[in-house]
Short mmCIF file of C-alpha atoms in Angstrom, two decimals:
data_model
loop_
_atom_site.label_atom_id
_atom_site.label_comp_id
_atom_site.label_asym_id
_atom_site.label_seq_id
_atom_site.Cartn_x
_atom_site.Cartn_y
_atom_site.Cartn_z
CA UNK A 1 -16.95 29.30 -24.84
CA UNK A 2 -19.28 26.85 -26.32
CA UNK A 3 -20.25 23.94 -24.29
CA UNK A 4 -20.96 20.24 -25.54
CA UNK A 5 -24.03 19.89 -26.93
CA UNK A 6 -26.32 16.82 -26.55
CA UNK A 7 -26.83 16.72 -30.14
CA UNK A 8 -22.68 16.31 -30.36
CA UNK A 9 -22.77 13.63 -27.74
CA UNK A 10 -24.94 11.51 -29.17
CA UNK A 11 -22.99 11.96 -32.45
CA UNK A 12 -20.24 10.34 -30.41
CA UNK A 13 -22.40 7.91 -29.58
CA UNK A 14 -23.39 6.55 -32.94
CA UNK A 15 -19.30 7.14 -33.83
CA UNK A 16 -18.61 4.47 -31.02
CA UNK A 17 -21.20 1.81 -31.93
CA UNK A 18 -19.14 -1.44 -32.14
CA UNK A 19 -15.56 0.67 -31.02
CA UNK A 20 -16.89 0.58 -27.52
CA UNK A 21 -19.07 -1.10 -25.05
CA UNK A 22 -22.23 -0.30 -23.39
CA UNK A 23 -20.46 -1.19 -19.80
CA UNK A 24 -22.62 -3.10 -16.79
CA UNK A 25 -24.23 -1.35 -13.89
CA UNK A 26 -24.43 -3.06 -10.49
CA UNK A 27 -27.00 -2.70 -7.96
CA UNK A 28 -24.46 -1.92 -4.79
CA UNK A 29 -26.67 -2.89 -2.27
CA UNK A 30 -24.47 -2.76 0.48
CA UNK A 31 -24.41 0.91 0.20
CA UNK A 32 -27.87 1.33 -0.11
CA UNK A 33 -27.90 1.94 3.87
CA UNK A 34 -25.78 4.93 4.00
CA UNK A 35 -27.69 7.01 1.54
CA UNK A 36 -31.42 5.69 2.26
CA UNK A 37 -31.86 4.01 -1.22
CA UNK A 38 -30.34 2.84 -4.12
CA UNK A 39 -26.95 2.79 -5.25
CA UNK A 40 -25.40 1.54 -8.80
CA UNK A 41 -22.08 1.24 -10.11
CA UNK A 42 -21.38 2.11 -13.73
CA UNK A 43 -18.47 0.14 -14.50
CA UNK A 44 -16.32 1.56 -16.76
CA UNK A 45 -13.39 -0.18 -15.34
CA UNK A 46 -14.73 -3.32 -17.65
CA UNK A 47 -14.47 -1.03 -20.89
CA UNK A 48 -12.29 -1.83 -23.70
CA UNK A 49 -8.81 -0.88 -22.45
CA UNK A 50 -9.76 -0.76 -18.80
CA UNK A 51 -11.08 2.73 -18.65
CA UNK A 52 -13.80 5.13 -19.95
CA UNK A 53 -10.81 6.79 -21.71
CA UNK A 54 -11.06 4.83 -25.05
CA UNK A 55 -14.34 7.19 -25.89
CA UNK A 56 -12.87 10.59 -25.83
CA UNK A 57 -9.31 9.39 -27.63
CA UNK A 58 -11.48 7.61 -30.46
CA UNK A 59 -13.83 10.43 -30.95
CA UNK A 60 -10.99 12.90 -31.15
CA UNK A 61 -8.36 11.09 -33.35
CA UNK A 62 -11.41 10.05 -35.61
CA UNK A 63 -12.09 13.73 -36.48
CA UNK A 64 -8.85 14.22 -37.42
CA UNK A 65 -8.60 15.12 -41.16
CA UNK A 66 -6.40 13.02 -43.45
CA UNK A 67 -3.61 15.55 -43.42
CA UNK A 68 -3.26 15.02 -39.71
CA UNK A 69 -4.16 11.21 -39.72
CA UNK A 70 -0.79 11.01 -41.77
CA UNK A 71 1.26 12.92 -39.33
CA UNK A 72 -0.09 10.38 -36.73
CA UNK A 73 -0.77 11.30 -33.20
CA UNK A 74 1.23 11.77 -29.92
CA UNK A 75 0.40 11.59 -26.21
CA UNK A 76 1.23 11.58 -22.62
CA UNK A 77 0.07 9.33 -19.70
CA UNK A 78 0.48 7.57 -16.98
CA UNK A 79 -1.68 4.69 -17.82
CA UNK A 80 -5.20 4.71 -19.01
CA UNK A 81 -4.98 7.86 -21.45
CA UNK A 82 -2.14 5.88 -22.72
CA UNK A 83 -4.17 3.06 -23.88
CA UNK A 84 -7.10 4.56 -25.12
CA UNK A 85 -5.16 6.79 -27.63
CA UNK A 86 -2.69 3.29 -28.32
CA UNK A 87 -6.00 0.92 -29.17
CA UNK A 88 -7.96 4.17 -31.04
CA UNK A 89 -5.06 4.72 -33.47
CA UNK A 90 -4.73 1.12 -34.01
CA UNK A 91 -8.11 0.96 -34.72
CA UNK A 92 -8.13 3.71 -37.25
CA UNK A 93 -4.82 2.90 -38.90
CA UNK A 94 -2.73 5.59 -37.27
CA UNK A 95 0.49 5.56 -36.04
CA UNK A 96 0.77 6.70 -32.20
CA UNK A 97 3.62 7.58 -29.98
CA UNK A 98 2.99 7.72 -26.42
CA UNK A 99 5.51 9.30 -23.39
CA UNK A 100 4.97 7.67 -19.89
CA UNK A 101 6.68 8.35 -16.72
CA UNK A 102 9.80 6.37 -16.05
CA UNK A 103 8.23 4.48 -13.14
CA UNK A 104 5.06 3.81 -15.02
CA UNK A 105 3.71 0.48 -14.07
CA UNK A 106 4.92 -2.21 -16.11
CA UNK A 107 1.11 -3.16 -16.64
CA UNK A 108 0.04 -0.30 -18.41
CA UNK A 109 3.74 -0.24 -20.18
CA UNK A 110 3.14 -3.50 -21.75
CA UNK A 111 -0.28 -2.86 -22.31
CA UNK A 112 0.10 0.17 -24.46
CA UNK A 113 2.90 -0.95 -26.33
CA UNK A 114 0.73 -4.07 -27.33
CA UNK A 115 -2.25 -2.00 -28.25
CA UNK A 116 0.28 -0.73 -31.39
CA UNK A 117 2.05 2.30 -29.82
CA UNK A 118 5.20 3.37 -29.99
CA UNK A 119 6.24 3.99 -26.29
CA UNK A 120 8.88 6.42 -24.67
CA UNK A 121 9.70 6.67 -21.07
CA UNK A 122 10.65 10.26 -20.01
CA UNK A 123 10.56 12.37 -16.73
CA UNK A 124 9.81 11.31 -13.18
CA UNK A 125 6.60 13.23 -12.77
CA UNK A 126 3.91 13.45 -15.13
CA UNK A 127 4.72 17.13 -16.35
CA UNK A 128 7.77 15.98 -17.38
CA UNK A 129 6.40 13.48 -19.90
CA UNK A 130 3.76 15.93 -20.91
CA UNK A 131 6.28 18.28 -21.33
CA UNK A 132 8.63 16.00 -24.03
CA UNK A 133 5.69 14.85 -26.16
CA UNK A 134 4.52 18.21 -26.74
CA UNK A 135 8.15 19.02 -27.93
CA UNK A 136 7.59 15.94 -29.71
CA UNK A 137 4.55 16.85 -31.38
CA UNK A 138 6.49 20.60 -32.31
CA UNK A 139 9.42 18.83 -33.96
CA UNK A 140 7.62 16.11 -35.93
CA UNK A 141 4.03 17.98 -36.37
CA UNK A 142 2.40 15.24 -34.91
CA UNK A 143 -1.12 16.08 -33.12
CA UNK A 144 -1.02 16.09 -29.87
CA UNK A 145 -4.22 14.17 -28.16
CA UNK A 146 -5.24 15.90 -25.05
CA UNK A 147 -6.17 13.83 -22.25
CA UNK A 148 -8.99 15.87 -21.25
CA UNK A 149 -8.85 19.71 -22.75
CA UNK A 150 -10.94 19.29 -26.07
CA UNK A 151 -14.27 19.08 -27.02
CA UNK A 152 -14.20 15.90 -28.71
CA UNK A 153 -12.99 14.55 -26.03
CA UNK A 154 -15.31 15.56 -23.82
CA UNK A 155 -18.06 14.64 -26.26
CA UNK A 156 -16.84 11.02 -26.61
CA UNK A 157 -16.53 10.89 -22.26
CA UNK A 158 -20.40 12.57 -22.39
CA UNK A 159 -21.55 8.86 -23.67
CA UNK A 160 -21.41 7.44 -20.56
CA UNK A 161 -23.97 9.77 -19.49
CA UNK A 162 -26.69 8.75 -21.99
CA UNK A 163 -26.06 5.07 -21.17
CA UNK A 164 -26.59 6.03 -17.62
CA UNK A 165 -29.59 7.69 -17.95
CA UNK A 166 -30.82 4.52 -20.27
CA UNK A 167 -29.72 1.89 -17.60
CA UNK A 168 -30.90 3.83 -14.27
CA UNK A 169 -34.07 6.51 -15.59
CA UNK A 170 -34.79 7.38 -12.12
CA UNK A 171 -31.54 8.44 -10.95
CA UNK A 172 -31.06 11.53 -8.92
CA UNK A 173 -27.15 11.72 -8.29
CA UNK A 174 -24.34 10.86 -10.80
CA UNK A 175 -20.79 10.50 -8.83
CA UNK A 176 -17.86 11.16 -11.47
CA UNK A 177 -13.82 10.61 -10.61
CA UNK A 178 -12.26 13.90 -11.48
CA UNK A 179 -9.06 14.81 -12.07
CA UNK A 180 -8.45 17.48 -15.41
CA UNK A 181 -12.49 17.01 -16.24
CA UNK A 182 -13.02 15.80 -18.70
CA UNK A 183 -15.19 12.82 -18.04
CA UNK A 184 -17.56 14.26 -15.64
CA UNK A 185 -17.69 17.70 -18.40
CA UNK A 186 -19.11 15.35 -20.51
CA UNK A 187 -21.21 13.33 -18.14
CA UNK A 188 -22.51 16.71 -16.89
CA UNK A 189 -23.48 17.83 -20.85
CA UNK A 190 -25.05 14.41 -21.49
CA UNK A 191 -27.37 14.78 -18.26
CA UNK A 192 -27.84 18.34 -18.10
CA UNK A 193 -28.67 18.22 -21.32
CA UNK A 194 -31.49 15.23 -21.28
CA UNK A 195 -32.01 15.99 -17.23
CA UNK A 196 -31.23 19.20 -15.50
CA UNK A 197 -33.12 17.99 -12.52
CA UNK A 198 -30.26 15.21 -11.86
CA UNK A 199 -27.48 16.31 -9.63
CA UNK A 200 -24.05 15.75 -11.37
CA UNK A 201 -21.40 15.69 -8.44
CA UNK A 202 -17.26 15.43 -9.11
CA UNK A 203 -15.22 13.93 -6.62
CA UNK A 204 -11.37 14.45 -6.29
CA UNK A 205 -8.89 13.13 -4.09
CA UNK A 206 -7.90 15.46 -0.77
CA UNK A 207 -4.22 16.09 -1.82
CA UNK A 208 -4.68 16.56 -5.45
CA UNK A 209 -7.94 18.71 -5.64
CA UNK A 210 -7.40 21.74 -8.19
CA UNK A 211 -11.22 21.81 -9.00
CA UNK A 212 -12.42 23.33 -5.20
CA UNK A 213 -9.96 26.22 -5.05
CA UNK A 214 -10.50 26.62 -8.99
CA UNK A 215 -14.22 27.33 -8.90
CA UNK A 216 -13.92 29.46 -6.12
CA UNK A 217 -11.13 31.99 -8.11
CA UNK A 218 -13.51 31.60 -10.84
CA UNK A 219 -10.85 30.46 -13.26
CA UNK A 220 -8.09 27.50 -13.20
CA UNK A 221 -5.85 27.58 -10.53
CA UNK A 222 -2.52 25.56 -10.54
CA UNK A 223 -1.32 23.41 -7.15
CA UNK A 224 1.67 23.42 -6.22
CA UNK A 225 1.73 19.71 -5.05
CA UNK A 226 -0.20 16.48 -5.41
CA UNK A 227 -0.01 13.95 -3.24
CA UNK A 228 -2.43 10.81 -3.76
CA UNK A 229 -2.80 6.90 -4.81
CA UNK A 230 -4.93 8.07 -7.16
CA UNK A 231 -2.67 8.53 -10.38
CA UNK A 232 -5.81 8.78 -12.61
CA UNK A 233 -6.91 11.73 -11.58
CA UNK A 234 -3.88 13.46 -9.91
CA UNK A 235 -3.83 16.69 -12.59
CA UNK A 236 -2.25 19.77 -10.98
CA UNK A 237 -4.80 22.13 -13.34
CA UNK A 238 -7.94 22.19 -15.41
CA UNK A 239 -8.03 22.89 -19.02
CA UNK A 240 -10.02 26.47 -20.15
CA UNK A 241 -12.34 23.82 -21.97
CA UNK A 242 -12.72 21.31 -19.19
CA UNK A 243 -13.29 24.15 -16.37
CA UNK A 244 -15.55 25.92 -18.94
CA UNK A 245 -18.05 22.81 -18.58
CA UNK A 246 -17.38 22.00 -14.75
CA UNK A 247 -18.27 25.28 -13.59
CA UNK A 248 -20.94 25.61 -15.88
CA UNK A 249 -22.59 22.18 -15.73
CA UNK A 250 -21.57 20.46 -12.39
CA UNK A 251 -23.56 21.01 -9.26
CA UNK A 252 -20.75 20.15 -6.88
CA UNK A 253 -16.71 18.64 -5.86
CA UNK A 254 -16.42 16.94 -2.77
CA UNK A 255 -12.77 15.59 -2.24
CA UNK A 256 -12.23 12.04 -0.22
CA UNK A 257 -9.03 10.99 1.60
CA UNK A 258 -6.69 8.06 1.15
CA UNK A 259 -7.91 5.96 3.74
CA UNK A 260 -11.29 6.16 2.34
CA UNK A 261 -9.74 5.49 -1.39
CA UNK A 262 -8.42 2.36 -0.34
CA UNK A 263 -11.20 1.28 1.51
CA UNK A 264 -13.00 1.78 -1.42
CA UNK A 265 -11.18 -0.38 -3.24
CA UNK A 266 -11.26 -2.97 -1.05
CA UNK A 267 -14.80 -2.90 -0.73
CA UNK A 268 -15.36 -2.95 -4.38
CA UNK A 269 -13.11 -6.49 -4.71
CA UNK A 270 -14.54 -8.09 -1.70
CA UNK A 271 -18.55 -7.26 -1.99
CA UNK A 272 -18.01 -6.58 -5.60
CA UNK A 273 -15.41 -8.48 -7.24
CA UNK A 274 -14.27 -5.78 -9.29
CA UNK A 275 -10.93 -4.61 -9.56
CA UNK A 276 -10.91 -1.08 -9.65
CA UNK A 277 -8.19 1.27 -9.15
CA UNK A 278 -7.86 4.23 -6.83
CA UNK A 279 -8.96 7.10 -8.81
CA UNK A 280 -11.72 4.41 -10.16
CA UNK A 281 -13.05 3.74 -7.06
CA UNK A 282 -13.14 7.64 -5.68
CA UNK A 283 -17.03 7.65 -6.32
CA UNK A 284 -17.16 4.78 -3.68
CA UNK A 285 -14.84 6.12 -1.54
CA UNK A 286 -17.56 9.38 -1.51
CA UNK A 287 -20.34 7.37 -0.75
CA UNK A 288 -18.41 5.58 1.92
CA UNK A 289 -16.99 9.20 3.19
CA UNK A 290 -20.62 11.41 3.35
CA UNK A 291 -23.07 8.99 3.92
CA UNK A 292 -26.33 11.16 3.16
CA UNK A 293 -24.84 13.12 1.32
CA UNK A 294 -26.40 12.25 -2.44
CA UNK A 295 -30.08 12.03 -2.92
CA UNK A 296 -30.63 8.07 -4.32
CA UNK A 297 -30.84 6.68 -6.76
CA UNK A 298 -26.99 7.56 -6.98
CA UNK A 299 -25.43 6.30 -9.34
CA UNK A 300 -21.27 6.22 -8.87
CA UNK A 301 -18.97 5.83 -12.17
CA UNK A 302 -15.82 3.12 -11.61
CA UNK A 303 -13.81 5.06 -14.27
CA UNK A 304 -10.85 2.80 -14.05
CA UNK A 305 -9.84 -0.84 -13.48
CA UNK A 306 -6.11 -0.66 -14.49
CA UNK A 307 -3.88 -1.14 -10.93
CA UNK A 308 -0.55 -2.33 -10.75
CA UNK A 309 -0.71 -5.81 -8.67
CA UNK A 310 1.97 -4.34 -6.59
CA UNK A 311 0.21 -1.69 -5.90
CA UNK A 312 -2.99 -3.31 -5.31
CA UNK A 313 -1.57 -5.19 -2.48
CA UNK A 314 -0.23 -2.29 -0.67
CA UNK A 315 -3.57 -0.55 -1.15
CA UNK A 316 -5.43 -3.58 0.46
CA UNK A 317 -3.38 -4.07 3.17
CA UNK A 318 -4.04 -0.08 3.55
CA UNK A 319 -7.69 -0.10 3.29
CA UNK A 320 -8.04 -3.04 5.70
CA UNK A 321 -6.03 -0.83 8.29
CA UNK A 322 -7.85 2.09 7.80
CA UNK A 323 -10.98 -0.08 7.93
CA UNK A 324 -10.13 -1.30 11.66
CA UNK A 325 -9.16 -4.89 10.30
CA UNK A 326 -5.35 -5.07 10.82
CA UNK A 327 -4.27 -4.21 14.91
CA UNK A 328 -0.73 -4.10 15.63
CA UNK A 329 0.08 -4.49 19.32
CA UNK A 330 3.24 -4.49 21.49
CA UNK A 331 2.58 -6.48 24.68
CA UNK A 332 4.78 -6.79 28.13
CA UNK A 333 4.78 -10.48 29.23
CA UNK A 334 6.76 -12.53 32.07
CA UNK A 335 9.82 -14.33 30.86
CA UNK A 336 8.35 -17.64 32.12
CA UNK A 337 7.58 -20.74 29.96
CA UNK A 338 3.79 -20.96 28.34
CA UNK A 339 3.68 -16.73 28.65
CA UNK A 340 3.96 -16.69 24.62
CA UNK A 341 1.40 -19.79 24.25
CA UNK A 342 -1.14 -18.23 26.71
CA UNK A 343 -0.90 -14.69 24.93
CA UNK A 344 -1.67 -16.42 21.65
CA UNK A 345 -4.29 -18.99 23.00
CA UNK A 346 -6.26 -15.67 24.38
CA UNK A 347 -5.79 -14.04 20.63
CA UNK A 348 -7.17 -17.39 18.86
CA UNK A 349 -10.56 -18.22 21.32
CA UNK A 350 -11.29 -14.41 20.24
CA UNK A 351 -11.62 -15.44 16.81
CA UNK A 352 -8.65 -12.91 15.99
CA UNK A 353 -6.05 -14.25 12.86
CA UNK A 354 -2.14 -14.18 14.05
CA UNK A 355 -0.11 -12.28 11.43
CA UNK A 356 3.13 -12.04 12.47
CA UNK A 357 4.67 -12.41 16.36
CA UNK A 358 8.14 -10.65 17.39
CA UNK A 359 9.34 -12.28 20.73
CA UNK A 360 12.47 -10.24 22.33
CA UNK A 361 14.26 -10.45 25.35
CA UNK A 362 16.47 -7.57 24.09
CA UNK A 363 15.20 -4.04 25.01
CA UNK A 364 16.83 -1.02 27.63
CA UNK A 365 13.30 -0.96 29.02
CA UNK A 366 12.68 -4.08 29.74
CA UNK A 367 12.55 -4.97 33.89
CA UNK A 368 14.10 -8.26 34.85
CA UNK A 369 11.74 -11.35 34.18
CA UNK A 370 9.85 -9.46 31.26
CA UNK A 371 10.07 -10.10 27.40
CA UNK A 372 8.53 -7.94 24.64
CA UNK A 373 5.89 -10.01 22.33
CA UNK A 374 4.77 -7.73 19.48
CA UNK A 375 1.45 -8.87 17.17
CA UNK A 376 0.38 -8.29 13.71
CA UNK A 377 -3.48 -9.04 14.16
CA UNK A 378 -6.11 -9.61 11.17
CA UNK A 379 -9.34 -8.99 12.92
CA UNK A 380 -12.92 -8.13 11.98
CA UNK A 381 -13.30 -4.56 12.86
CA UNK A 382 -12.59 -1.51 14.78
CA UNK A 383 -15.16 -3.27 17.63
CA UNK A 384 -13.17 -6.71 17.28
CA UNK A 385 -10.00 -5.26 17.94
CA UNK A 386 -11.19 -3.28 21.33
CA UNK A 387 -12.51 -6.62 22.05
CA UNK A 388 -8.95 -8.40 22.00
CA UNK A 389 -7.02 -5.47 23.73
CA UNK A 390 -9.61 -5.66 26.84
CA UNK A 391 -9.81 -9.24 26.81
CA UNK A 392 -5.38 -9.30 26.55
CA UNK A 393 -4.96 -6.51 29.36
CA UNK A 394 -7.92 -8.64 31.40
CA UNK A 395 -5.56 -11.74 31.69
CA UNK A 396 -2.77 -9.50 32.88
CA UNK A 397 -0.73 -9.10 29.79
CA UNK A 398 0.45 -5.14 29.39
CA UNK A 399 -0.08 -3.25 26.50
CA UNK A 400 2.60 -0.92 25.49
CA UNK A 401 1.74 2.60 24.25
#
């Protein structure tokens, strides 16, 4: 199979002038000291629709001939393929019809429906939507836009790889989210192409990885489950084009686990202000999860900023557990007046932040003249809260297992 040229990518390029923007990269200096020198985020999450995805959708449904522009165009997606394919057509005077997941965030819903789509909800699981608009796209002939799987899609994803190389000339290693491959195919021609020396490195989620046991068949392989936050890049199987360019043009795929996705995100809205969603922030969640791992500069692509608020709260309150900051304790006291006030006076001159408190007198275990006070602690780290169990077992209060 022929790869992606350069030559085609910076077609794409000059096809996008004006369509999309030349995103911001940020100088993350705060993980500078896990890799020994510089790290930059290429935000992608502030592109036009949220995500990198609105350059592969426009530089596919542009090459469309007129024939197929009047059949108009059909897709499926959870979110951000959605939207890029909604806003393209729009753009190009197109009509698009897009199936989503029944439980797709109302967010993205309302965001692709304003962008000019027609929107369906079908299936509970992804497959099941993909499945229905390619029956669409049989019954009606209207062309079916791949999220990943095509060349000019994986051209129009390959830009982000020439403004990379423009915006950091000395970097070494370029983290890419990867879920079918599309984006870091692309990235991968666009470097490789300009730069073979640079180090082009995927990075999938633990529980939806298809790339690691792909490469090592030497040919797609299909999981049987996925199980992550990451939505964006949860895809069960690579395409024969996608794969073609991975194994061809990437140098590595390291996976990263849930607790280190939502840390991730975290870290990129607190130190960054960015709001980034899971599968956006997997590049972080890498650099967080191998420190040494990538010869700096490094330069990690935020492919996504489009997160349900509901879910964004769960996944902070998640990352700040997994991060050491939330400590849940269940404490033995004596059923005697100022027990409850001393407990929480010991909590508060450690600097500690009272959550929630459960006070019970009502428990089979319980001896005579003992209550059961459990806390839902905010603290400052994985050192802070060792400091407030030691300092709450010191003044005689017992912890319970």
């Amino acid at each position: 199979m022929e790869l992606v040229s350069i030559e085609r990518i910076e077609e794409a390029r000059k096809l996008l002038e004006g369509i999309t923007r030349v995103t911001p990269m940020e100088h993350a200096r705060d993980l500078r000291r896990l890799h020994g020198g510089p790290v930059y985020l290429k935000c992608e999450n502030l592109q036009r629709t949220g995500s990198f995805k609105i350059r592969g959708a426009y530089t596919r449904i542009h090459g469309l001939t007129q024939e197929e522009r009047a059949r108009g165009v059909v897709a499926a997606s959870a979110g951000n393929h959605a939207q890029g394919v909604a806003l393209a057509s729009s753009l190009l005077g197109i009509s698009s019809t897009v199936f989503m997941p029944l439980r797709a965030p109302l967010p993205k819903l309302a965001a692709t429906r304003g962008y000019g789509a027609d929107v369906h909800l079908h299936g509970a699981v992804l497959e099941e939507t993909l499945a229905e608009a390619i029956a669409f796209s049989e019954r009606t002939g209207a062309v079916f836009i791949h999220p990943f799987d095509h060349v000019d899609v994986i051209a129009g994803q390959g830009t982000v790889g020439l403004e990379i190389l423009e915006q950091v000339p000395g970097v070494k290693t370029v983290l890419v989210a990867t879920g079918g491959g599309g984006l870091v195919g692309g990235v991968a021609a666009a470097v490789k192409g300009l730069r073979p020396d640079i180090r082009v490195v995927g990075v999938q989620a633990e529980d939806a990885a298809a790339y690691p046991p792909s490469l090592a068949a030497g040919s797609p392989v299909r999981l049987s489950e996925l199980h992550t936050m990451a939505d964006g890049i949860a895809v069960g199987e690579p395409g024969p084009v996608s794969y073609a360019h991975v194994s061809s043009l990437v140098d590595d795929v390291v996976t990263v686990t849930e607790e280190s996705l939502s840390r991730a995100v975290l870290l990129c809205l607190e130190r960054r202000k960015l709001v980034v969603e899971p599968a956006g922030a997997a590049t972080v969640a890498a650099l967080m999860q191998h420190p040494g791992a990538f010869e700096p500069p490094v330069v990690a692509i935020l492919s996504g900023g489009n997160v349900d608020p509901v879910l964004l709260q769960q996944i902070i309150q998640h990352g700040m557990t997994a991060g050491g900051r939330y400590l849940k304790l269940h404490l033995r006291v004596p059923d005697r007046p100022g027990s409850l006030v001393s407990v929480l006076t010991c909590v508060k001159e450690l600097g500690a932040n009272v959550l929630d408190v459960e006070h019970s007198r009502i428990s089979g275990s319980l001896a005579l003249g003992e209550v059961d006070v459990a806390l839902a602690l905010e603290t400052r780290g994985p050192e802070h809260c060792k400091e407030v169990e030691a300092a709450l077992a010191d003044a005689g209060f017992t912890i319970v297992p």
